[in-house]
């Protein structure tokens, strides 16, 4: 099952995606897709709805992030061997955990660069959305805590991240730096999260083309590990890391984003995102 949200920011409505990829308005049955919607029992109720009886949504409508009330975005850094190598950083011996301090944005929303931005960069990632509360989750049971998966762009300003006191969160948290979606795909449709292709292009040039087979720490390992330090809650998002091909690692010279660039990215079976890069004008 594919869950989505559509409409203007702050007033999105819930949707199901039918077998032809069309949005079907779910608002007659559900007020919104929230953390409370992500339990197994609630997802079963949604799955029982006759999707063919739901109204079609205009395909020109804005797509929002697929979950309304994400409380935390927990990120795993340097979780692909090839990405660690391109950044000239040692492989982590434990998952490297940091937080993004912004809210998820729509998968096709414009991304505004911070004023004076010099080193804006991209990171296509598989994101895990938690469906039930858990602390000290056993690794062998960890996937049962997953509501679903989605594509994610862990957008970054590398100067802020790496040259302004070593605080990764400050380089990851500008408004709009967390495009998520277009859909939340429930875990029953993603039986092997460790075997998904993911790619990213800028202005039609493919920079990232990887697979979650190359994760250093697997999805079950990440969930179990993070739950030792956080009590995971429904609606929490875990971004699992990015493969090689980020702008910072481009050889012989890094490539950073400028106004007018267009990013397209996808994770296998989880949909495509497209973002136009603009200068901060607020």
PDB file of N, CA and C in Angstrom, residues 184-275:
ATOM      1  N   UNK A 184       4.651   6.990   1.153  1.00  0.00           N
ATOM      2  CA  UNK A 184       5.091   6.048   2.171  1.00  0.00           C
ATOM      3  C   UNK A 184       4.623   4.674   1.710  1.00  0.00           C
ATOM      4  N   UNK A 185       5.551   3.776   1.459  1.00  0.00           N
ATOM      5  CA  UNK A 185       5.221   2.425   1.002  1.00  0.00           C
ATOM      6  C   UNK A 185       5.296   1.496   2.202  1.00  0.00           C
ATOM      7  N   UNK A 186       4.199   0.834   2.519  1.00  0.00           N
ATOM      8  CA  UNK A 186       4.151   0.010   3.717  1.00  0.00           C
ATOM      9  C   UNK A 186       5.121  -1.169   3.620  1.00  0.00           C
ATOM     10  N   UNK A 187       5.533  -1.639   4.791  1.00  0.00           N
ATOM     11  CA  UNK A 187       6.652  -2.588   4.838  1.00  0.00           C
ATOM     12  C   UNK A 187       6.368  -3.906   4.142  1.00  0.00           C
ATOM     13  N   UNK A 188       5.094  -4.278   4.014  1.00  0.00           N
ATOM     14  CA  UNK A 188       4.771  -5.528   3.332  1.00  0.00           C
ATOM     15  C   UNK A 188       5.133  -5.476   1.860  1.00  0.00           C
ATOM     16  N   UNK A 189       5.236  -4.263   1.294  1.00  0.00           N
ATOM     17  CA  UNK A 189       5.610  -4.117  -0.113  1.00  0.00           C
ATOM     18  C   UNK A 189       7.113  -3.907  -0.299  1.00  0.00           C
ATOM     19  N   UNK A 190       7.864  -3.872   0.809  1.00  0.00           N
ATOM     20  CA  UNK A 190       9.323  -3.718   0.744  1.00  0.00           C
ATOM     21  C   UNK A 190       9.945  -4.800   1.628  1.00  0.00           C
ATOM     22  N   UNK A 191       9.843  -6.057   1.200  1.00  0.00           N
ATOM     23  CA  UNK A 191      10.325  -7.142   2.060  1.00  0.00           C
ATOM     24  C   UNK A 191      11.835  -7.170   2.226  1.00  0.00           C
ATOM     25  N   UNK A 192      12.565  -6.547   1.292  1.00  0.00           N
ATOM     26  CA  UNK A 192      14.027  -6.592   1.343  1.00  0.00           C
ATOM     27  C   UNK A 192      14.596  -5.172   1.242  1.00  0.00           C
ATOM     28  N   UNK A 193      14.527  -4.384   2.331  1.00  0.00           N
ATOM     29  CA  UNK A 193      15.072  -3.019   2.275  1.00  0.00           C
ATOM     30  C   UNK A 193      16.575  -2.975   2.045  1.00  0.00           C
ATOM     31  N   UNK A 194      17.237  -4.104   2.225  1.00  0.00           N
ATOM     32  CA  UNK A 194      18.674  -4.175   1.962  1.00  0.00           C
ATOM     33  C   UNK A 194      19.017  -4.496   0.529  1.00  0.00           C
ATOM     34  N   UNK A 195      18.056  -4.385  -0.375  1.00  0.00           N
ATOM     35  CA  UNK A 195      18.305  -4.680  -1.789  1.00  0.00           C
ATOM     36  C   UNK A 195      17.474  -3.750  -2.666  1.00  0.00           C
ATOM     37  N   UNK A 196      17.735  -2.448  -2.536  1.00  0.00           N
ATOM     38  CA  UNK A 196      17.024  -1.431  -3.310  1.00  0.00           C
ATOM     39  C   UNK A 196      18.029  -0.531  -4.022  1.00  0.00           C
ATOM     40  N   UNK A 197      17.756  -0.241  -5.270  1.00  0.00           N
ATOM     41  CA  UNK A 197      18.604   0.683  -6.022  1.00  0.00           C
ATOM     42  C   UNK A 197      18.164   2.111  -5.733  1.00  0.00           C
ATOM     43  N   UNK A 198      19.118   3.031  -5.662  1.00  0.00           N
ATOM     44  CA  UNK A 198      18.800   4.440  -5.487  1.00  0.00           C
ATOM     45  C   UNK A 198      19.741   5.285  -6.327  1.00  0.00           C
ATOM     46  N   UNK A 199      19.204   6.378  -6.886  1.00  0.00           N
ATOM     47  CA  UNK A 199      19.994   7.212  -7.791  1.00  0.00           C
ATOM     48  C   UNK A 199      19.597   8.670  -7.640  1.00  0.00           C
ATOM     49  N   UNK A 200      20.485   9.551  -8.105  1.00  0.00           N
ATOM     50  CA  UNK A 200      20.222  10.992  -8.083  1.00  0.00           C
ATOM     51  C   UNK A 200      20.928  11.655  -9.261  1.00  0.00           C
ATOM     52  N   UNK A 201      20.206  12.604  -9.897  1.00  0.00           N
ATOM     53  CA  UNK A 201      20.748  13.378 -11.013  1.00  0.00           C
ATOM     54  C   UNK A 201      20.613  14.864 -10.726  1.00  0.00           C
ATOM     55  N   UNK A 202      21.570  15.638 -11.234  1.00  0.00           N
ATOM     56  CA  UNK A 202      21.484  17.098 -11.209  1.00  0.00           C
ATOM     57  C   UNK A 202      21.561  17.576 -12.654  1.00  0.00           C
ATOM     58  N   UNK A 203      20.524  18.290 -13.094  1.00  0.00           N
ATOM     59  CA  UNK A 203      20.437  18.773 -14.474  1.00  0.00           C
ATOM     60  C   UNK A 203      20.673  17.650 -15.483  1.00  0.00           C
ATOM     61  N   UNK A 204      20.134  16.477 -15.165  1.00  0.00           N
ATOM     62  CA  UNK A 204      20.210  15.343 -16.077  1.00  0.00           C
ATOM     63  C   UNK A 204      21.481  14.533 -15.993  1.00  0.00           C
ATOM     64  N   UNK A 205      22.454  14.959 -15.196  1.00  0.00           N
ATOM     65  CA  UNK A 205      23.702  14.190 -15.033  1.00  0.00           C
ATOM     66  C   UNK A 205      23.592  13.306 -13.797  1.00  0.00           C
ATOM     67  N   UNK A 206      23.805  12.024 -13.969  1.00  0.00           N
ATOM     68  CA  UNK A 206      23.675  11.090 -12.852  1.00  0.00           C
ATOM     69  C   UNK A 206      24.952  11.097 -12.011  1.00  0.00           C
ATOM     70  N   UNK A 207      24.811  11.547 -10.773  1.00  0.00           N
ATOM     71  CA  UNK A 207      25.931  11.592  -9.841  1.00  0.00           C
ATOM     72  C   UNK A 207      25.927  10.395  -8.889  1.00  0.00           C
ATOM     73  N   UNK A 208      24.746   9.976  -8.468  1.00  0.00           N
ATOM     74  CA  UNK A 208      24.652   8.847  -7.540  1.00  0.00           C
ATOM     75  C   UNK A 208      23.887   7.714  -8.194  1.00  0.00           C
ATOM     76  N   UNK A 209      24.408   6.495  -8.057  1.00  0.00           N
ATOM     77  CA  UNK A 209      23.754   5.314  -8.600  1.00  0.00           C
ATOM     78  C   UNK A 209      24.233   4.139  -7.759  1.00  0.00           C
ATOM     79  N   UNK A 210      23.482   3.834  -6.719  1.00  0.00           N
ATOM     80  CA  UNK A 210      23.940   2.851  -5.747  1.00  0.00           C
ATOM     81  C   UNK A 210      22.862   1.858  -5.390  1.00  0.00           C
ATOM     82  N   UNK A 211      23.143   1.073  -4.365  1.00  0.00           N
ATOM     83  CA  UNK A 211      22.211   0.069  -3.887  1.00  0.00           C
ATOM     84  C   UNK A 211      22.357  -0.077  -2.383  1.00  0.00           C
ATOM     85  N   UNK A 212      21.239  -0.343  -1.719  1.00  0.00           N
ATOM     86  CA  UNK A 212      21.292  -0.536  -0.273  1.00  0.00           C
ATOM     87  C   UNK A 212      22.002  -1.841   0.109  1.00  0.00           C
ATOM     88  N   UNK A 213      22.373  -2.663  -0.878  1.00  0.00           N
ATOM     89  CA  UNK A 213      23.230  -3.812  -0.584  1.00  0.00           C
ATOM     90  C   UNK A 213      24.559  -3.366   0.017  1.00  0.00           C
ATOM     91  N   UNK A 214      24.945  -2.119  -0.250  1.00  0.00           N
ATOM     92  CA  UNK A 214      26.243  -1.618   0.203  1.00  0.00           C
ATOM     93  C   UNK A 214      26.173  -0.847   1.517  1.00  0.00           C
ATOM     94  N   UNK A 215      25.038  -0.924   2.212  1.00  0.00           N
ATOM     95  CA  UNK A 215      24.972  -0.332   3.540  1.00  0.00           C
ATOM     96  C   UNK A 215      25.992  -0.994   4.463  1.00  0.00           C
ATOM     97  N   UNK A 216      26.701  -0.197   5.239  1.00  0.00           N
ATOM     98  CA  UNK A 216      27.615  -0.751   6.246  1.00  0.00           C
ATOM     99  C   UNK A 216      26.802  -1.376   7.373  1.00  0.00           C
ATOM    100  N   UNK A 217      25.815  -0.625   7.857  1.00  0.00           N
ATOM    101  CA  UNK A 217      24.913  -1.109   8.900  1.00  0.00           C
ATOM    102  C   UNK A 217      23.528  -1.271   8.279  1.00  0.00           C
ATOM    103  N   UNK A 218      22.963  -2.460   8.370  1.00  0.00           N
ATOM    104  CA  UNK A 218      21.686  -2.768   7.732  1.00  0.00           C
ATOM    105  C   UNK A 218      20.547  -2.042   8.421  1.00  0.00           C
ATOM    106  N   UNK A 219      19.387  -2.043   7.763  1.00  0.00           N
ATOM    107  CA  UNK A 219      18.206  -1.412   8.356  1.00  0.00           C
ATOM    108  C   UNK A 219      17.857  -2.027   9.707  1.00  0.00           C
ATOM    109  N   UNK A 220      17.793  -3.366   9.852  1.00  0.00           N
ATOM    110  CA  UNK A 220      17.507  -3.920  11.177  1.00  0.00           C
ATOM    111  C   UNK A 220      18.543  -3.515  12.230  1.00  0.00           C
ATOM    112  N   UNK A 221      19.816  -3.500  11.838  1.00  0.00           N
ATOM    113  CA  UNK A 221      20.862  -3.104  12.779  1.00  0.00           C
ATOM    114  C   UNK A 221      20.683  -1.655  13.213  1.00  0.00           C
ATOM    115  N   UNK A 222      20.376  -0.776  12.260  1.00  0.00           N
ATOM    116  CA  UNK A 222      20.206   0.643  12.566  1.00  0.00           C
ATOM    117  C   UNK A 222      19.062   0.858  13.552  1.00  0.00           C
ATOM    118  N   UNK A 223      17.926   0.220  13.293  1.00  0.00           N
ATOM    119  CA  UNK A 223      16.765   0.407  14.165  1.00  0.00           C
ATOM    120  C   UNK A 223      17.091  -0.053  15.582  1.00  0.00           C
ATOM    121  N   UNK A 224      17.671  -1.248  15.698  1.00  0.00           N
ATOM    122  CA  UNK A 224      18.017  -1.770  17.020  1.00  0.00           C
ATOM    123  C   UNK A 224      19.027  -0.865  17.713  1.00  0.00           C
ATOM    124  N   UNK A 225      20.016  -0.389  16.969  1.00  0.00           N
ATOM    125  CA  UNK A 225      21.061   0.454  17.562  1.00  0.00           C
ATOM    126  C   UNK A 225      20.493   1.783  18.040  1.00  0.00           C
ATOM    127  N   UNK A 226      19.741   2.461  17.182  1.00  0.00           N
ATOM    128  CA  UNK A 226      19.194   3.768  17.553  1.00  0.00           C
ATOM    129  C   UNK A 226      18.292   3.644  18.772  1.00  0.00           C
ATOM    130  N   UNK A 227      17.576   2.511  18.893  1.00  0.00           N
ATOM    131  CA  UNK A 227      16.638   2.354  20.010  1.00  0.00           C
ATOM    132  C   UNK A 227      17.332   2.172  21.352  1.00  0.00           C
ATOM    133  N   UNK A 228      18.647   2.040  21.344  1.00  0.00           N
ATOM    134  CA  UNK A 228      19.383   2.037  22.614  1.00  0.00           C
ATOM    135  C   UNK A 228      19.539   3.443  23.182  1.00  0.00           C
ATOM    136  N   UNK A 229      19.388   4.449  22.316  1.00  0.00           N
ATOM    137  CA  UNK A 229      19.645   5.830  22.718  1.00  0.00           C
ATOM    138  C   UNK A 229      18.401   6.709  22.660  1.00  0.00           C
ATOM    139  N   UNK A 230      17.446   6.341  21.803  1.00  0.00           N
ATOM    140  CA  UNK A 230      16.168   7.042  21.669  1.00  0.00           C
ATOM    141  C   UNK A 230      15.054   6.028  21.930  1.00  0.00           C
ATOM    142  N   UNK A 231      13.994   6.472  22.572  1.00  0.00           N
ATOM    143  CA  UNK A 231      12.782   5.665  22.532  1.00  0.00           C
ATOM    144  C   UNK A 231      12.077   6.023  21.227  1.00  0.00           C
ATOM    145  N   UNK A 232      12.154   5.131  20.275  1.00  0.00           N
ATOM    146  CA  UNK A 232      11.545   5.406  18.983  1.00  0.00           C
ATOM    147  C   UNK A 232      10.034   5.491  19.128  1.00  0.00           C
ATOM    148  N   UNK A 233       9.432   6.414  18.387  1.00  0.00           N
ATOM    149  CA  UNK A 233       8.001   6.657  18.474  1.00  0.00           C
ATOM    150  C   UNK A 233       7.382   6.647  17.078  1.00  0.00           C
ATOM    151  N   UNK A 234       6.089   6.349  16.988  1.00  0.00           N
ATOM    152  CA  UNK A 234       5.431   6.392  15.680  1.00  0.00           C
ATOM    153  C   UNK A 234       5.627   7.751  15.006  1.00  0.00           C
ATOM    154  N   UNK A 235       5.963   7.704  13.738  1.00  0.00           N
ATOM    155  CA  UNK A 235       6.217   8.923  12.988  1.00  0.00           C
ATOM    156  C   UNK A 235       7.673   9.330  12.940  1.00  0.00           C
ATOM    157  N   UNK A 236       8.523   8.737  13.775  1.00  0.00           N
ATOM    158  CA  UNK A 236       9.954   9.018  13.668  1.00  0.00           C
ATOM    159  C   UNK A 236      10.464   8.533  12.311  1.00  0.00           C
ATOM    160  N   UNK A 237      11.374   9.297  11.732  1.00  0.00           N
ATOM    161  CA  UNK A 237      11.984   8.953  10.447  1.00  0.00           C
ATOM    162  C   UNK A 237      13.470   8.684  10.673  1.00  0.00           C
ATOM    163  N   UNK A 238      13.961   7.585  10.134  1.00  0.00           N
ATOM    164  CA  UNK A 238      15.390   7.283  10.167  1.00  0.00           C
ATOM    165  C   UNK A 238      15.896   7.283   8.729  1.00  0.00           C
ATOM    166  N   UNK A 239      16.764   8.239   8.403  1.00  0.00           N
ATOM    167  CA  UNK A 239      17.403   8.297   7.082  1.00  0.00           C
ATOM    168  C   UNK A 239      18.691   7.483   7.165  1.00  0.00           C
ATOM    169  N   UNK A 240      18.839   6.490   6.298  1.00  0.00           N
ATOM    170  CA  UNK A 240      19.807   5.421   6.516  1.00  0.00           C
ATOM    171  C   UNK A 240      21.173   5.638   5.884  1.00  0.00           C
ATOM    172  N   UNK A 241      21.414   6.804   5.277  1.00  0.00           N
ATOM    173  CA  UNK A 241      22.718   7.070   4.680  1.00  0.00           C
ATOM    174  C   UNK A 241      22.646   7.152   3.165  1.00  0.00           C
ATOM    175  N   UNK A 242      23.732   7.634   2.574  1.00  0.00           N
ATOM    176  CA  UNK A 242      23.758   7.877   1.125  1.00  0.00           C
ATOM    177  C   UNK A 242      24.954   7.192   0.483  1.00  0.00           C
ATOM    178  N   UNK A 243      24.797   6.699  -0.759  1.00  0.00           N
ATOM    179  CA  UNK A 243      25.928   6.105  -1.474  1.00  0.00           C
ATOM    180  C   UNK A 243      26.854   7.176  -2.047  1.00  0.00           C
ATOM    181  N   UNK A 244      27.937   6.732  -2.656  1.00  0.00           N
ATOM    182  CA  UNK A 244      28.899   7.647  -3.268  1.00  0.00           C
ATOM    183  C   UNK A 244      28.237   8.493  -4.343  1.00  0.00           C
ATOM    184  N   UNK A 245      28.847   9.650  -4.603  1.00  0.00           N
ATOM    185  CA  UNK A 245      28.384  10.512  -5.669  1.00  0.00           C
ATOM    186  C   UNK A 245      27.877  11.857  -5.206  1.00  0.00           C
ATOM    187  N   UNK A 246      28.074  12.178  -3.932  1.00  0.00           N
ATOM    188  CA  UNK A 246      27.673  13.503  -3.467  1.00  0.00           C
ATOM    189  C   UNK A 246      28.597  14.554  -4.084  1.00  0.00           C
ATOM    190  N   UNK A 247      28.117  15.798  -4.110  1.00  0.00           N
ATOM    191  CA  UNK A 247      28.913  16.864  -4.711  1.00  0.00           C
ATOM    192  C   UNK A 247      30.252  17.062  -4.041  1.00  0.00           C
ATOM    193  N   UNK A 248      30.289  16.931  -2.715  1.00  0.00           N
ATOM    194  CA  UNK A 248      31.533  17.105  -1.971  1.00  0.00           C
ATOM    195  C   UNK A 248      32.611  16.136  -2.414  1.00  0.00           C
ATOM    196  N   UNK A 249      32.194  14.929  -2.807  1.00  0.00           N
ATOM    197  CA  UNK A 249      33.158  13.899  -3.170  1.00  0.00           C
ATOM    198  C   UNK A 249      33.516  13.866  -4.639  1.00  0.00           C
ATOM    199  N   UNK A 250      32.955  14.770  -5.447  1.00  0.00           N
ATOM    200  CA  UNK A 250      33.196  14.735  -6.887  1.00  0.00           C
ATOM    201  C   UNK A 250      34.661  15.056  -7.191  1.00  0.00           C
ATOM    202  N   UNK A 251      35.260  14.283  -8.098  1.00  0.00           N
ATOM    203  CA  UNK A 251      36.660  14.443  -8.488  1.00  0.00           C
ATOM    204  C   UNK A 251      36.749  14.950  -9.924  1.00  0.00           C
ATOM    205  N   UNK A 252      37.707  15.837 -10.256  1.00  0.00           N
ATOM    206  CA  UNK A 252      38.784  16.313  -9.375  1.00  0.00           C
ATOM    207  C   UNK A 252      38.366  17.460  -8.462  1.00  0.00           C
ATOM    208  N   UNK A 253      37.215  18.085  -8.735  1.00  0.00           N
ATOM    209  CA  UNK A 253      36.783  19.215  -7.915  1.00  0.00           C
ATOM    210  C   UNK A 253      35.354  18.998  -7.433  1.00  0.00           C
ATOM    211  N   UNK A 254      35.064  19.375  -6.205  1.00  0.00           N
ATOM    212  CA  UNK A 254      33.685  19.243  -5.713  1.00  0.00           C
ATOM    213  C   UNK A 254      32.713  20.036  -6.583  1.00  0.00           C
ATOM    214  N   UNK A 255      31.470  19.558  -6.622  1.00  0.00           N
ATOM    215  CA  UNK A 255      30.396  20.235  -7.350  1.00  0.00           C
ATOM    216  C   UNK A 255      29.318  20.591  -6.337  1.00  0.00           C
ATOM    217  N   UNK A 256      28.984  21.880  -6.266  1.00  0.00           N
ATOM    218  CA  UNK A 256      27.951  22.309  -5.340  1.00  0.00           C
ATOM    219  C   UNK A 256      26.809  22.972  -6.100  1.00  0.00           C
ATOM    220  N   UNK A 257      25.647  23.001  -5.485  1.00  0.00           N
ATOM    221  CA  UNK A 257      24.431  23.439  -6.144  1.00  0.00           C
ATOM    222  C   UNK A 257      24.329  24.955  -6.221  1.00  0.00           C
ATOM    223  N   UNK A 258      23.709  25.400  -7.305  1.00  0.00           N
ATOM    224  CA  UNK A 258      23.480  26.827  -7.542  1.00  0.00           C
ATOM    225  C   UNK A 258      22.004  27.030  -7.897  1.00  0.00           C
ATOM    226  N   UNK A 259      21.499  28.249  -7.720  1.00  0.00           N
ATOM    227  CA  UNK A 259      20.128  28.526  -8.151  1.00  0.00           C
ATOM    228  C   UNK A 259      19.929  28.161  -9.624  1.00  0.00           C
ATOM    229  N   UNK A 260      18.818  27.515  -9.913  1.00  0.00           N
ATOM    230  CA  UNK A 260      18.508  27.074 -11.267  1.00  0.00           C
ATOM    231  C   UNK A 260      18.772  25.604 -11.505  1.00  0.00           C
ATOM    232  N   UNK A 261      19.605  24.973 -10.665  1.00  0.00           N
ATOM    233  CA  UNK A 261      19.816  23.528 -10.794  1.00  0.00           C
ATOM    234  C   UNK A 261      18.522  22.774 -10.504  1.00  0.00           C
ATOM    235  N   UNK A 262      18.369  21.611 -11.132  1.00  0.00           N
ATOM    236  CA  UNK A 262      17.229  20.744 -10.892  1.00  0.00           C
ATOM    237  C   UNK A 262      17.744  19.375 -10.453  1.00  0.00           C
ATOM    238  N   UNK A 263      17.261  18.918  -9.312  1.00  0.00           N
ATOM    239  CA  UNK A 263      17.606  17.601  -8.782  1.00  0.00           C
ATOM    240  C   UNK A 263      16.467  16.635  -9.079  1.00  0.00           C
ATOM    241  N   UNK A 264      16.799  15.433  -9.532  1.00  0.00           N
ATOM    242  CA  UNK A 264      15.845  14.325  -9.596  1.00  0.00           C
ATOM    243  C   UNK A 264      16.476  13.133  -8.894  1.00  0.00           C
ATOM    244  N   UNK A 265      15.675  12.425  -8.115  1.00  0.00           N
ATOM    245  CA  UNK A 265      16.195  11.283  -7.372  1.00  0.00           C
ATOM    246  C   UNK A 265      15.100  10.262  -7.178  1.00  0.00           C
ATOM    247  N   UNK A 266      15.511   9.036  -6.892  1.00  0.00           N
ATOM    248  CA  UNK A 266      14.534   7.969  -6.672  1.00  0.00           C
ATOM    249  C   UNK A 266      15.161   6.861  -5.863  1.00  0.00           C
ATOM    250  N   UNK A 267      14.305   6.144  -5.156  1.00  0.00           N
ATOM    251  CA  UNK A 267      14.642   4.860  -4.551  1.00  0.00           C
ATOM    252  C   UNK A 267      13.705   3.834  -5.178  1.00  0.00           C
ATOM    253  N   UNK A 268      14.243   2.689  -5.528  1.00  0.00           N
ATOM    254  CA  UNK A 268      13.484   1.651  -6.233  1.00  0.00           C
ATOM    255  C   UNK A 268      12.143   1.359  -5.550  1.00  0.00           C
ATOM    256  N   UNK A 269      11.082   1.450  -6.323  1.00  0.00           N
ATOM    257  CA  UNK A 269       9.703   1.177  -5.890  1.00  0.00           C
ATOM    258  C   UNK A 269       9.146   2.199  -4.907  1.00  0.00           C
ATOM    259  N   UNK A 270       9.900   3.257  -4.615  1.00  0.00           N
ATOM    260  CA  UNK A 270       9.445   4.248  -3.639  1.00  0.00           C
ATOM    261  C   UNK A 270       9.176   5.609  -4.265  1.00  0.00           C
ATOM    262  N   UNK A 271       9.252   5.706  -5.595  1.00  0.00           N
ATOM    263  CA  UNK A 271       8.887   6.942  -6.269  1.00  0.00           C
ATOM    264  C   UNK A 271      10.051   7.866  -6.546  1.00  0.00           C
ATOM    265  N   UNK A 272       9.750   8.925  -7.308  1.00  0.00           N
ATOM    266  CA  UNK A 272      10.740   9.887  -7.801  1.00  0.00           C
ATOM    267  C   UNK A 272      10.467  11.263  -7.196  1.00  0.00           C
ATOM    268  N   UNK A 273      11.524  11.980  -6.863  1.00  0.00           N
ATOM    269  CA  UNK A 273      11.443  13.369  -6.411  1.00  0.00           C
ATOM    270  C   UNK A 273      12.063  14.285  -7.461  1.00  0.00           C
ATOM    271  N   UNK A 274      11.616  15.555  -7.466  1.00  0.00           N
ATOM    272  CA  UNK A 274      12.210  16.569  -8.338  1.00  0.00           C
ATOM    273  C   UNK A 274      12.185  17.904  -7.624  1.00  0.00           C
ATOM    274  N   UNK A 275      13.358  18.538  -7.496  1.00  0.00           N
ATOM    275  CA  UNK A 275      13.448  19.809  -6.776  1.00  0.00           C
ATOM    276  C   UNK A 275      14.217  20.855  -7.592  1.00  0.00           C
TER     277      UNK A 275
END
